[in-house]
Steps between C-alpha positions, in 0.01 A plus 500: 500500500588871475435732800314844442783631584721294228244563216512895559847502551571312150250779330677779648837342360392433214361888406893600679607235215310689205610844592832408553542398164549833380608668837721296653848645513356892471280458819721266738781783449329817473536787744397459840507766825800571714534701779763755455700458767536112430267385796292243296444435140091445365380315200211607283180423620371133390142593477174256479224489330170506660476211739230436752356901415842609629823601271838516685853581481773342577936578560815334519762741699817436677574756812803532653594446904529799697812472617717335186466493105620140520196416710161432271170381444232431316148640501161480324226737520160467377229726466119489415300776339265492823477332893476111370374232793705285671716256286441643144857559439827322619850568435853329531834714401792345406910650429655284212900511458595567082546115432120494582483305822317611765694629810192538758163555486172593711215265562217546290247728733139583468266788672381394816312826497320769253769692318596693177844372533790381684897399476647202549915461584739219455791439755789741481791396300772644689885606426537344122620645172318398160254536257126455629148569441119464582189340322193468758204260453157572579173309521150676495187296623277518187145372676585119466899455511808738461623607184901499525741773330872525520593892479714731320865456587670823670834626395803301558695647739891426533635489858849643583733605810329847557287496242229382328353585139285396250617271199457421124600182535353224261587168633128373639382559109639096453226440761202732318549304169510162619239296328477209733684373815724215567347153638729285768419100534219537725287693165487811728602832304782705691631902408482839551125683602583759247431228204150505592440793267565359196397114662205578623533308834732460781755231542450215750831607627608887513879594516516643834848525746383409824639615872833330449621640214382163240358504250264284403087530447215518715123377406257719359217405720719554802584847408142590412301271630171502297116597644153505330307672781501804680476273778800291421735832444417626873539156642861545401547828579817584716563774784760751388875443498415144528727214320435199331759269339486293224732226358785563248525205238767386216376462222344176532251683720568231791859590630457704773810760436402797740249706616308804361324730739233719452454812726205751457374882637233696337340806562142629398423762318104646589502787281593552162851648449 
């Protein structure tokens, strides 16, 4: 039987699904905000419809380290159009690499307190050259479940000795267009998180490299572990900076290959900005 939570989360796909049908490629690549002096890059605001009385908006960014250009991260901000009551919205960012695995993440987190918005960070990525970029998730409690939404994607941002910049490049469109993903023996679908646009749903397994440096897949409901009460989302709420691990798979989904961590700060934001 289908959760709230599942049932809301296949409508809100399913409108993504229509729109996309005529917006696809225009919207996933249009222009998003930079900061000048290449600090962080900003996606367009993903923004809701009403849900639960309350609208919000949501970001996918990637900021820099203080001290190097090599050294990144991933954020996610959300924001509601007034104060919303503890555990109405939750949040989880995420920093893909351009072959469209993820390369670390956040932990989904909710409000444990009355806010108009918040961030949420994933680990550092520290002292590597590439192509990367962020698309944040968010869940929003809608008076009996969460609907989920998967955000914007910022600009891609190409890592180099010294510097760091912001890039055309095309390669995760293979990804965008896919129409359905791959099935090992066990009947479990494996691929990139970016298919879900065009999908419609995650993969069992999502392409992610884990701590070692494999690659290999880690489960859906252990990177985003699903809840159907305000209740349940604060019962797994974590303190900040705290880290949880999950497994790394082949893709059989039962070869334990590595390990994937996920490490997550947030700050709160009490006024509007």
């Amino acid at each position: 039987m289908n959760t709230t939570k599942q049932v809301t989360r296949q409508i809100g796909k399913m409108v993504k699904i229509c729109a996309l049908s005529v917006t696809l490629m225009s919207t996933f690549f249009m222009p998003t905000a930079s900061a000048a002096d290449g600090d962080f890059v900003e996606s367009s605001p993903y923004k809701t419809s009403k849900i639960n009385g309350q609208t919000y908006s949501f970001y996918s960014g990637i900021v820099r380290g203080d001290t190097s250009k090599l050294t990144i991260r991933a954020y996610s901000k959300v924001l509601a159009d007034t104060t919303v009551p503890t555990g109405s919205m939750g949040q989880q960012a995420v920093l893909y690499d351009s072959t469209g695995r993820v390369v670390n993440a956040s932990d989904m987190i909710y409000n444990d307190e009355s806010l108009v918005g918040f961030y949420v960070y994933s680990p550092f990525l520290y002292d590597t050259t590439g192509k990367y970029f962020a698309r944040s998730k968010a869940e929003f409690y809608n008076g009996n479940g969460y609907t989920s939404y998967t955000g914007n994607k910022s600009p891609i941002m190409t890592l180099k000795i010294n510097t760091m910049r912001l890039s055309e490049d095309k390669d995760i469109e293979e990804f965008m267009l896919k129409k359905e993903y791959d099935v090992n023996n066990n009947g479990e679908t494996y691929g990139s998180l970016l298919s879900e646009y065009t999908i419609g749903e995650e993969p069992d397994l999502i392409s992610a490299v884990g701590t070692n440096g494999e690659e290999g897949y880690v489960r859906a409901e252990d990177l985003t572990p699903e809840v159907a009460s305000i209740e349940e989302a604060l019962e797994q709420e974590i303190e900040n900076g705290e880290v949880r691990t999950i497994p790394l798979y082949d893709v059989d989904g039962e070869t334990v290959i590595g390990e994937f961590v996920l490490e997550t700060n947030f700050e709160y934001i009490t006024d509007t900005e």
